[in-house]
Coordinates of C-alpha atoms in Angstrom, one line a residue:
Chain A
X1 CA -27.9 1.4 -127.7
X2 CA -25.3 -0.4 -125.4
X3 CA -24.9 0.5 -121.8
X4 CA -21.6 0.4 -120.2
X5 CA -21.3 -3.0 -118.3
X6 CA -19.2 -2.7 -115.0
X7 CA -16.4 -4.9 -116.1
X8 CA -15.7 -6.5 -112.8
X9 CA -19.2 -7.8 -112.9
X10 CA -19.1 -9.3 -116.3
X11 CA -15.6 -10.7 -115.5
X12 CA -17.3 -12.9 -112.9
X13 CA -20.7 -13.4 -114.9
X14 CA -20.7 -17.2 -115.2
X15 CA -22.8 -16.8 -118.7
X16 CA -20.2 -14.6 -120.2
X17 CA -17.5 -17.1 -119.0
X18 CA -19.6 -19.7 -120.8
X19 CA -19.6 -17.1 -123.6
X20 CA -15.9 -16.8 -123.9
X21 CA -15.8 -20.7 -123.8
X22 CA -17.9 -21.0 -126.8
X23 CA -16.1 -18.3 -128.4
X24 CA -12.7 -20.1 -127.8
X25 CA -10.9 -17.6 -126.0
X26 CA -10.8 -19.3 -122.9
X27 CA -7.4 -21.2 -123.0
X28 CA -5.1 -23.3 -120.8
X29 CA -5.9 -23.6 -117.2
X30 CA -9.0 -21.3 -117.3
X31 CA -10.5 -23.5 -120.1
X32 CA -9.4 -26.8 -118.0
X33 CA -11.1 -25.1 -114.9
X34 CA -14.5 -24.3 -116.7
X35 CA -14.6 -27.8 -118.3
X36 CA -14.5 -29.3 -115.0
X37 CA -17.1 -26.8 -113.7
X38 CA -19.3 -28.0 -116.7
X39 CA -19.5 -31.5 -115.1
X40 CA -22.6 -31.5 -112.9
X41 CA -23.8 -28.1 -113.6
X42 CA -26.8 -28.3 -116.4
X43 CA -27.5 -24.7 -116.2
X44 CA -23.7 -23.8 -117.3
X45 CA -23.9 -26.4 -120.0
X46 CA -27.2 -24.9 -121.0
X47 CA -25.3 -21.7 -121.2
X48 CA -22.7 -22.9 -123.3
X49 CA -25.2 -24.5 -125.6
X50 CA -26.9 -21.3 -126.0
X51 CA -23.9 -19.2 -126.9
X52 CA -22.9 -22.0 -129.3
X53 CA -26.1 -21.4 -131.2
X54 CA -25.9 -17.8 -131.1
X55 CA -22.5 -17.6 -132.4
X56 CA -22.8 -20.2 -135.2
X57 CA -24.8 -17.5 -137.1
X58 CA -21.1 -15.8 -137.5
X59 CA -20.2 -18.6 -140.0
X60 CA -22.7 -17.7 -142.9
X61 CA -19.7 -15.9 -144.7
X62 CA -17.7 -18.9 -144.7
X63 CA -16.8 -20.6 -147.9
X64 CA -17.4 -24.2 -148.3
X65 CA -14.5 -26.5 -149.4
X66 CA -15.5 -29.8 -151.1
X67 CA -13.8 -32.6 -149.1
X68 CA -11.6 -35.3 -151.0
X69 CA -13.5 -38.5 -151.2
X70 CA -10.9 -40.3 -149.1
X71 CA -11.9 -38.2 -146.0
X72 CA -15.4 -40.1 -145.6
X73 CA -13.3 -43.5 -146.0
X74 CA -10.9 -42.3 -143.2
X75 CA -13.6 -41.2 -141.0
X76 CA -15.3 -44.7 -141.6
X77 CA -12.4 -46.4 -141.0
X78 CA -11.5 -44.9 -137.7
X79 CA -15.1 -45.5 -136.8
X80 CA -14.9 -49.0 -137.6
X81 CA -11.6 -49.4 -135.7
X82 CA -13.0 -48.1 -132.4
X83 CA -15.8 -50.8 -132.7
X84 CA -13.6 -54.0 -133.5
X85 CA -15.1 -57.2 -132.0
X86 CA -13.5 -58.4 -129.0
X87 CA -14.1 -62.0 -129.3
X88 CA -16.8 -63.1 -126.7
X89 CA -15.7 -65.1 -123.8
X90 CA -14.9 -68.9 -125.3
X91 CA -17.8 -70.6 -124.5
X92 CA -20.6 -72.1 -126.6
X93 CA -23.3 -69.7 -127.5
X94 CA -26.7 -70.8 -127.7
X95 CA -28.0 -71.6 -131.1
X96 CA -30.3 -68.5 -130.9
X97 CA -27.3 -66.5 -130.1
X98 CA -25.3 -67.8 -133.1
X99 CA -28.4 -67.1 -135.2
X100 CA -28.6 -63.6 -133.9
X101 CA -24.9 -63.0 -134.6
X102 CA -25.4 -64.2 -138.2
X103 CA -28.3 -62.0 -138.8
X104 CA -26.8 -59.0 -137.3
X105 CA -23.4 -59.3 -139.2
X106 CA -25.2 -59.4 -142.3
X107 CA -27.2 -56.3 -141.5
X108 CA -24.1 -54.4 -140.6
X109 CA -25.1 -53.8 -136.9
X110 CA -22.3 -52.9 -134.2
X111 CA -20.4 -56.0 -133.9
X112 CA -19.4 -55.1 -130.3
X113 CA -23.2 -54.7 -129.3
X114 CA -24.1 -58.0 -130.6
X115 CA -21.3 -60.0 -129.2
X116 CA -21.5 -58.3 -125.8
X117 CA -25.3 -58.8 -125.7
X118 CA -25.2 -62.2 -126.8
X119 CA -22.3 -63.2 -124.4
X120 CA -23.9 -61.6 -121.5
X121 CA -27.4 -63.0 -122.2
X122 CA -25.9 -66.5 -122.2
X123 CA -23.8 -65.7 -119.1
X124 CA -26.8 -64.8 -117.4
X125 CA -29.2 -67.4 -118.4
X126 CA -27.9 -70.8 -118.4
X127 CA -24.5 -72.8 -118.3
X128 CA -22.9 -74.4 -121.5
X129 CA -24.7 -77.2 -122.8
X130 CA -28.3 -76.9 -121.5
X131 CA -31.3 -76.7 -123.9
X132 CA -32.3 -73.0 -125.1
X133 CA -35.8 -72.4 -123.8
X134 CA -36.1 -69.3 -126.3
X135 CA -35.9 -71.3 -129.3
X136 CA -38.4 -74.3 -128.1
X137 CA -40.8 -72.5 -125.9
X138 CA -43.8 -70.8 -126.9
X139 CA -45.1 -69.6 -123.4
X140 CA -43.3 -67.9 -120.3
X141 CA -42.7 -70.8 -118.0
X142 CA -44.6 -70.3 -114.9
X143 CA -42.6 -69.1 -112.0
X144 CA -39.5 -68.3 -114.1
X145 CA -38.1 -64.7 -113.9
X146 CA -37.1 -63.5 -117.4
X147 CA -34.5 -60.6 -117.5
X148 CA -33.0 -58.5 -120.3
X149 CA -29.8 -56.3 -120.4
X150 CA -30.4 -53.2 -122.3
X151 CA -27.3 -52.2 -124.3
X152 CA -25.9 -49.1 -125.9
X153 CA -23.2 -50.4 -128.2
X154 CA -21.9 -53.0 -125.7
X155 CA -22.2 -50.7 -122.5
X156 CA -25.0 -52.0 -120.2
X157 CA -27.3 -49.3 -119.6
X158 CA -30.7 -50.6 -118.1
X159 CA -31.4 -54.0 -116.6
X160 CA -35.1 -55.2 -117.0
X161 CA -36.4 -58.0 -114.8
X162 CA -40.0 -59.6 -115.2
X163 CA -40.9 -62.0 -112.3
X164 CA -42.8 -64.9 -113.6
X165 CA -45.0 -66.5 -111.0
X166 CA -47.6 -63.8 -110.3
X167 CA -47.1 -61.5 -113.0
X168 CA -46.0 -58.7 -110.8
X169 CA -44.6 -55.5 -112.0
X170 CA -41.4 -55.3 -114.2
X171 CA -38.7 -53.5 -112.7
X172 CA -36.1 -51.6 -114.7
X173 CA -32.9 -50.5 -113.0
X174 CA -30.6 -48.0 -114.5
X175 CA -26.8 -49.4 -114.6
X176 CA -24.7 -46.2 -114.1
X177 CA -27.3 -43.5 -113.5
X178 CA -28.6 -43.1 -117.3
X179 CA -31.6 -40.8 -117.5
X180 CA -33.3 -39.3 -120.4
X181 CA -32.3 -35.8 -121.1
X182 CA -34.5 -32.9 -120.0
X183 CA -37.8 -32.4 -121.7
X184 CA -37.7 -36.2 -123.1
X185 CA -38.6 -39.5 -121.8
X186 CA -37.3 -43.1 -122.2
X187 CA -40.1 -45.3 -123.2
X188 CA -39.7 -49.2 -122.9
X189 CA -41.2 -51.2 -125.7
X190 CA -41.5 -55.1 -126.2
X191 CA -41.3 -56.3 -129.8
X192 CA -42.4 -59.7 -130.4
X193 CA -41.4 -61.1 -133.8
X194 CA -42.7 -59.2 -136.5
X195 CA -45.6 -57.6 -134.4
X196 CA -45.7 -53.8 -133.8
X197 CA -43.9 -52.5 -130.6
X198 CA -46.1 -52.6 -127.3
X199 CA -45.2 -50.1 -124.8
X200 CA -44.5 -51.2 -121.5
X201 CA -44.5 -47.5 -120.0
X202 CA -42.0 -44.5 -119.6
X203 CA -39.0 -45.3 -117.8
X204 CA -38.3 -42.8 -114.7
X205 CA -35.2 -42.0 -112.9
X206 CA -33.7 -44.6 -110.6
X207 CA -35.6 -48.1 -110.2
X208 CA -38.8 -47.9 -112.2
X209 CA -41.7 -50.4 -111.6
X210 CA -44.1 -50.8 -114.4
X211 CA -47.3 -52.7 -114.0
X212 CA -47.8 -55.3 -116.5
X213 CA -51.7 -56.3 -115.9
X214 CA -52.9 -54.6 -119.1
X215 CA -50.6 -56.5 -121.3
X216 CA -51.4 -59.7 -123.5
X217 CA -50.5 -62.6 -121.4
X218 CA -47.2 -64.2 -122.4
X219 CA -46.0 -61.1 -124.3
X220 CA -42.9 -61.1 -122.1
X221 CA -41.0 -64.3 -122.5
X222 CA -37.5 -65.3 -123.7
X223 CA -36.7 -64.2 -127.1
X224 CA -38.8 -60.9 -127.0
X225 CA -36.8 -58.1 -127.7
X226 CA -37.0 -54.9 -125.5
X227 CA -36.2 -51.5 -126.7
X228 CA -36.0 -48.0 -125.1
X229 CA -36.8 -44.9 -127.4
X230 CA -36.4 -41.5 -127.0
X231 CA -39.7 -39.7 -126.7
X232 CA -41.3 -36.5 -125.9
X233 CA -41.8 -35.8 -122.1
X234 CA -44.5 -38.4 -121.0
X235 CA -43.9 -40.8 -123.6
X236 CA -45.2 -41.3 -127.1
X237 CA -48.2 -39.1 -128.0
X238 CA -49.1 -41.8 -130.6
X239 CA -49.0 -45.2 -129.1
X240 CA -46.1 -46.2 -131.3
X241 CA -42.4 -45.2 -131.0
X242 CA -41.8 -41.8 -132.6
X243 CA -38.1 -41.3 -131.6
X244 CA -35.0 -43.3 -132.2
X245 CA -33.9 -46.5 -130.5
X246 CA -31.3 -46.0 -128.2
X247 CA -30.9 -49.3 -126.3
X248 CA -32.0 -52.7 -126.8
X249 CA -31.8 -56.2 -125.3
X250 CA -33.4 -59.6 -125.4
X251 CA -35.4 -61.3 -122.7
X252 CA -33.8 -64.1 -121.5
X253 CA -34.8 -66.6 -118.7
X254 CA -33.0 -65.9 -115.5
X255 CA -31.7 -69.1 -113.6
Chain B
X1 CA -35.2 -67.6 -133.1
X2 CA -34.1 -64.3 -131.8
X3 CA -34.8 -61.5 -134.5
X4 CA -33.8 -58.3 -132.6
X5 CA -31.1 -57.2 -134.9
X6 CA -32.9 -56.6 -138.2
X7 CA -36.2 -55.7 -136.4
X8 CA -34.6 -52.9 -134.5
X9 CA -32.9 -51.5 -137.6
X10 CA -36.1 -51.6 -139.9
X11 CA -37.9 -49.8 -136.8
X12 CA -35.5 -47.2 -136.6
X13 CA -35.5 -46.6 -140.3
X14 CA -39.2 -46.3 -140.4
X15 CA -39.6 -44.3 -137.4
X16 CA -36.9 -41.7 -138.2
X17 CA -36.9 -41.7 -142.0
X18 CA -36.6 -38.3 -143.8
X19 CA -36.3 -37.3 -147.3
X20 CA -32.5 -37.5 -147.0
X21 CA -32.4 -41.3 -146.4
X22 CA -32.5 -42.0 -150.0
X23 CA -29.2 -41.4 -151.9
X24 CA -31.2 -38.6 -153.7
X25 CA -32.1 -37.1 -150.6
X26 CA -28.6 -37.3 -149.5
X27 CA -27.4 -35.5 -152.3
X28 CA -29.8 -32.5 -151.7
X29 CA -28.1 -32.3 -148.3
X30 CA -30.2 -29.5 -147.1
X31 CA -30.5 -29.8 -143.4
X32 CA -32.8 -27.3 -141.8
X33 CA -31.5 -25.6 -139.0
X34 CA -34.9 -24.7 -137.7
X35 CA -35.1 -25.5 -134.1
X36 CA -38.4 -26.8 -134.5
X37 CA -37.2 -29.8 -136.8
X38 CA -33.5 -29.8 -136.3
X39 CA -32.6 -32.4 -138.9
X40 CA -29.0 -32.5 -137.7
X41 CA -30.0 -33.3 -134.1
X42 CA -32.3 -36.1 -135.4
X43 CA -29.4 -37.6 -137.3
X44 CA -27.2 -37.4 -134.2
X45 CA -29.5 -39.4 -132.5
X46 CA -29.6 -41.8 -135.1
X47 CA -26.0 -42.0 -134.7
X48 CA -26.4 -42.7 -131.1
X49 CA -28.4 -45.8 -132.0
X50 CA -25.5 -47.0 -134.2
X51 CA -26.8 -45.9 -137.9
X52 CA -23.8 -45.3 -139.9
X53 CA -26.1 -44.1 -142.6
X54 CA -27.0 -41.2 -140.4
X55 CA -23.3 -40.1 -139.9
X56 CA -22.9 -40.2 -143.7
X57 CA -26.0 -38.1 -144.2
X58 CA -24.6 -35.4 -141.8
X59 CA -21.2 -35.6 -143.3
X60 CA -22.7 -34.8 -146.8
X61 CA -24.5 -31.9 -145.3
X62 CA -21.9 -30.3 -143.0
X63 CA -18.4 -31.5 -144.1
X64 CA -17.9 -28.8 -147.0
X65 CA -19.0 -26.0 -144.4
X66 CA -17.0 -27.6 -141.6
X67 CA -13.7 -28.0 -143.8
X68 CA -14.0 -24.3 -145.0
X69 CA -14.1 -23.3 -141.5
X70 CA -11.3 -25.6 -140.3
X71 CA -9.1 -24.8 -143.4
X72 CA -9.4 -21.1 -142.5
X73 CA -8.9 -21.6 -138.8
X74 CA -5.7 -23.6 -139.6
X75 CA -4.4 -21.8 -142.7
X76 CA -3.9 -25.4 -144.2
X77 CA -6.3 -27.6 -145.9
X78 CA -4.7 -30.7 -144.8
X79 CA -4.8 -29.9 -141.3
X80 CA -8.5 -28.8 -141.8
X81 CA -9.2 -32.2 -143.2
X82 CA -7.7 -33.8 -140.2
X83 CA -9.8 -31.6 -137.9
X84 CA -13.2 -32.5 -139.7
X85 CA -12.2 -36.1 -139.7
X86 CA -11.5 -35.9 -135.9
X87 CA -14.9 -34.2 -135.5
X88 CA -17.0 -36.7 -137.3
X89 CA -15.4 -39.3 -135.1
X90 CA -16.1 -37.6 -132.0
X91 CA -19.7 -36.9 -133.1
X92 CA -20.2 -40.7 -133.7
X93 CA -18.5 -41.6 -130.3
X94 CA -20.3 -38.9 -128.2
X95 CA -23.8 -38.9 -130.1
X96 CA -25.5 -40.2 -127.1
X97 CA -24.2 -37.1 -125.2
X98 CA -26.0 -34.8 -127.6
X99 CA -28.8 -33.1 -125.8
X100 CA -31.6 -31.9 -128.0
X101 CA -33.1 -29.8 -125.4
X102 CA -30.2 -27.7 -124.9
X103 CA -29.8 -26.9 -128.7
X104 CA -29.4 -27.7 -132.2
X105 CA -27.4 -30.4 -133.8
X106 CA -25.6 -28.2 -136.2
X107 CA -24.3 -25.9 -133.6
X108 CA -23.4 -28.8 -131.2
X109 CA -21.1 -30.1 -134.3
X110 CA -19.6 -26.8 -135.1
X111 CA -18.6 -26.6 -131.5
X112 CA -16.8 -30.0 -131.6
X113 CA -15.1 -29.0 -134.9
X114 CA -13.9 -25.5 -133.6
X115 CA -12.6 -26.8 -130.3
X116 CA -10.5 -29.5 -132.4
X117 CA -9.3 -26.8 -134.8
X118 CA -8.2 -24.6 -132.0
X119 CA -6.5 -27.4 -130.2
X120 CA -4.7 -28.3 -133.7
X121 CA -3.9 -24.5 -134.0
X122 CA -2.2 -24.4 -130.8
X123 CA -0.4 -27.6 -131.2
X124 CA 0.6 -27.0 -134.6
X125 CA 1.1 -23.0 -134.1
X126 CA -0.5 -22.4 -137.3
X127 CA -1.7 -19.0 -138.1
X128 CA -4.4 -18.1 -140.8
X129 CA -3.5 -15.1 -142.6
X130 CA -6.3 -12.5 -141.9
X131 CA -8.0 -11.0 -145.2
X132 CA -9.4 -7.6 -144.5
X133 CA -12.0 -8.1 -147.4
X134 CA -13.1 -11.3 -145.9
X135 CA -13.4 -9.8 -142.5
X136 CA -16.0 -7.3 -144.4
X137 CA -17.9 -10.1 -145.9
X138 CA -18.1 -11.9 -142.5
X139 CA -19.2 -8.9 -141.0
X140 CA -22.3 -9.0 -143.2
X141 CA -23.7 -12.1 -141.3
X142 CA -25.9 -12.7 -144.0
X143 CA -24.0 -14.0 -147.0
X144 CA -24.7 -17.5 -148.3
X145 CA -23.0 -20.4 -146.6
X146 CA -22.8 -24.0 -147.4
X147 CA -25.7 -25.1 -144.9
X148 CA -28.7 -23.2 -144.4
X149 CA -28.2 -20.1 -142.0
X150 CA -30.2 -20.0 -139.0
X151 CA -33.9 -18.9 -139.5
X152 CA -34.3 -15.5 -140.8
X153 CA -35.3 -13.8 -137.4
X154 CA -32.1 -15.3 -135.7
X155 CA -30.2 -14.0 -138.4
X156 CA -31.4 -10.5 -138.8
X157 CA -31.2 -10.2 -134.7
X158 CA -27.4 -11.3 -134.8
X159 CA -26.6 -8.9 -137.7
X160 CA -28.4 -6.2 -136.1
X161 CA -26.8 -6.6 -132.8
X162 CA -23.3 -7.2 -134.2
X163 CA -23.8 -3.9 -136.1
X164 CA -24.4 -2.2 -132.7
X165 CA -21.0 -3.1 -131.4
X166 CA -18.2 -1.0 -131.8
X167 CA -15.6 -2.0 -134.5
X168 CA -12.9 -3.0 -132.2
X169 CA -15.4 -5.3 -130.3
X170 CA -17.0 -6.9 -133.3
X171 CA -13.5 -7.5 -135.2
X172 CA -12.2 -9.0 -132.0
X173 CA -15.0 -11.5 -131.6
X174 CA -14.9 -12.1 -135.3
X175 CA -11.4 -13.1 -135.3
X176 CA -11.7 -15.2 -132.2
X177 CA -14.8 -17.1 -133.7
X178 CA -14.1 -17.4 -137.3
X179 CA -10.3 -17.5 -137.3
X180 CA -9.8 -19.2 -134.1
X181 CA -7.5 -16.4 -132.6
X182 CA -6.6 -16.4 -128.7
X183 CA -6.6 -12.9 -127.0
X184 CA -3.0 -13.0 -127.1
X185 CA -3.3 -13.5 -131.0
X186 CA -5.7 -10.8 -131.4
X187 CA -3.7 -8.3 -129.2
X188 CA -0.7 -8.9 -131.4
X189 CA -2.4 -8.3 -134.7
X190 CA -4.3 -5.3 -133.8
X191 CA -1.2 -4.0 -131.9
X192 CA -3.2 -3.4 -128.6
X193 CA -2.4 -4.2 -125.1
X194 CA -3.9 -7.8 -124.0
X195 CA -5.9 -6.2 -121.3
X196 CA -7.8 -4.0 -123.7
X197 CA -8.6 -6.9 -126.2
X198 CA -10.0 -8.9 -123.4
X199 CA -12.1 -6.1 -122.1
X200 CA -13.5 -5.4 -125.8
X201 CA -14.5 -9.0 -126.1
X202 CA -16.0 -9.3 -122.6
X203 CA -18.1 -6.2 -123.1
X204 CA -18.9 -7.0 -126.7
X205 CA -20.3 -10.4 -125.6
X206 CA -22.1 -8.7 -122.7
X207 CA -23.4 -6.1 -125.2
X208 CA -24.8 -8.9 -127.8
X209 CA -26.5 -10.7 -124.9
X210 CA -28.5 -7.7 -124.0
X211 CA -29.2 -6.9 -127.5
X212 CA -30.2 -10.4 -128.3
X213 CA -32.3 -10.9 -125.1
X214 CA -34.2 -7.7 -126.1

C-alpha cells in the first residue's frame, strides 16, 4: 500500500534529496549545491550512505565482466605515480633514519610516508652532524622531552609529546582536526622493538592528556614506535590492537 | 635501530588478516556484504593504512561487477574500464575518508564507480541501449550477481518494496540507477514530460522509503 505523498513536501525533504543524489538524478548546479551541503552535515552524509546501501541491491541482475589483466597494472601504476618520492630536504639523515629508509623500501611501504617521517623527525630533533641518541641510548635521558609526529602517508595528523623530567602525562595534539569516525575510537600504542604493543590510551577530540604512571619506566624513549589504531568506541576490548593501523610515528628527542 | 616499518606491517597483517590474504583466498573473492562483518569495509581501512595487497583483494572481488555495471552505464567496455580504473584509484586515495559507521564498503565503492561513470557518460555523451528483457531481469532484484548480494532479508525487502511501486516509477528508478540516465534522458526514452518523470522518481523514492522503514 502506498500513500500519496504531497509532492511539495517531498521536493523539500532533505532525505529524498539525498536519495536523488545517491540515485544519480541530481545533476549540474543542484548536484554541486548538494555536495557543498554535505560538508559539515553528518546527518546528510548518513542519509546518502543509507540510500546508497539500499539502492545497491538493485544491482544483483548486472552481469559481471572479467577485466583485462592490464587494468590492474594501470591502477597500480597510477597509485604509484601519486606517491612518487619527493626527495627529503638535502641534509644528512641520521644513521637510524637511513636504516629505516632501507628497511621500509625493502618492505614496500609508502616511500613518501617514510621520507617525510624521517625528514621531519630529523628536522625536529637535531641539527646535522650531532650524534644520534636513538641508536646508542637505552634509557630516556632525564629531563629530555620526546616527541613523535604521527603520519598518514606523509600528512602529519597527530603530534605526541612526552615530557621527560617528571614523567607527566603525554599530550596528543591533532594537527588539522582529525578525529575518529562516529562509533569508533583512536587508540595510541607504543611498540618497542619486537615487544607487543602497549596501550597508552584512547585519543579524544582536541588535545588529549594521557597519564603514564602505570606504564613501564623507560618505555617512551627515542626509537620507540607510536601508532594509532582504529578501535571500537572506548578502545580495544582485548588489550591488544584489533583494528587497522592508521597513523605511525617514531619518538625522537626534542631539542 | 628504528624498526618501525616492518613491525607495523607485520602487525597490520596479523591483526586484520582474513582468509583472503592468501593467494588462494584472493581467488575465492567472496566478500561478505553482511554489515556485521563488512569485509570490504575492513579492506578499505587497510588501504587507508597503505596496504596495496588490500586494494588488490578488493579489486579481485569487486572489479568484475563494477566493470559490468560501468560498461552497461557507458555502453562501451573501454570507457567502462576507464571508470573502474578511476574508481579504484579514488578508493585508494580516499580510503581514509571511508566511515564504517555510515555504511558498508561495497556500497561506498559502488557509489564512487557510479558517480565516475555518470560523469564520463555526460562528458562523452554516451548512451547505453535499453534492453527491455534486461529491465525485466533487473526488476527481479534477486538474480545472481558477481558479488554476494545483500543479506537475504534486505534483498527480500527491496524486492517486495520495488514490486509495490507503479511500473512507471520502478522503471524510471531502475533506468536512473542501473543505466545512469538523467531525468531528461528518461523523459526522452519514455516519451513523457520532464516534470512527470521527476515526480514519478520522487514519489517512487518516498514510497520505497516508507515501505523499507516499515
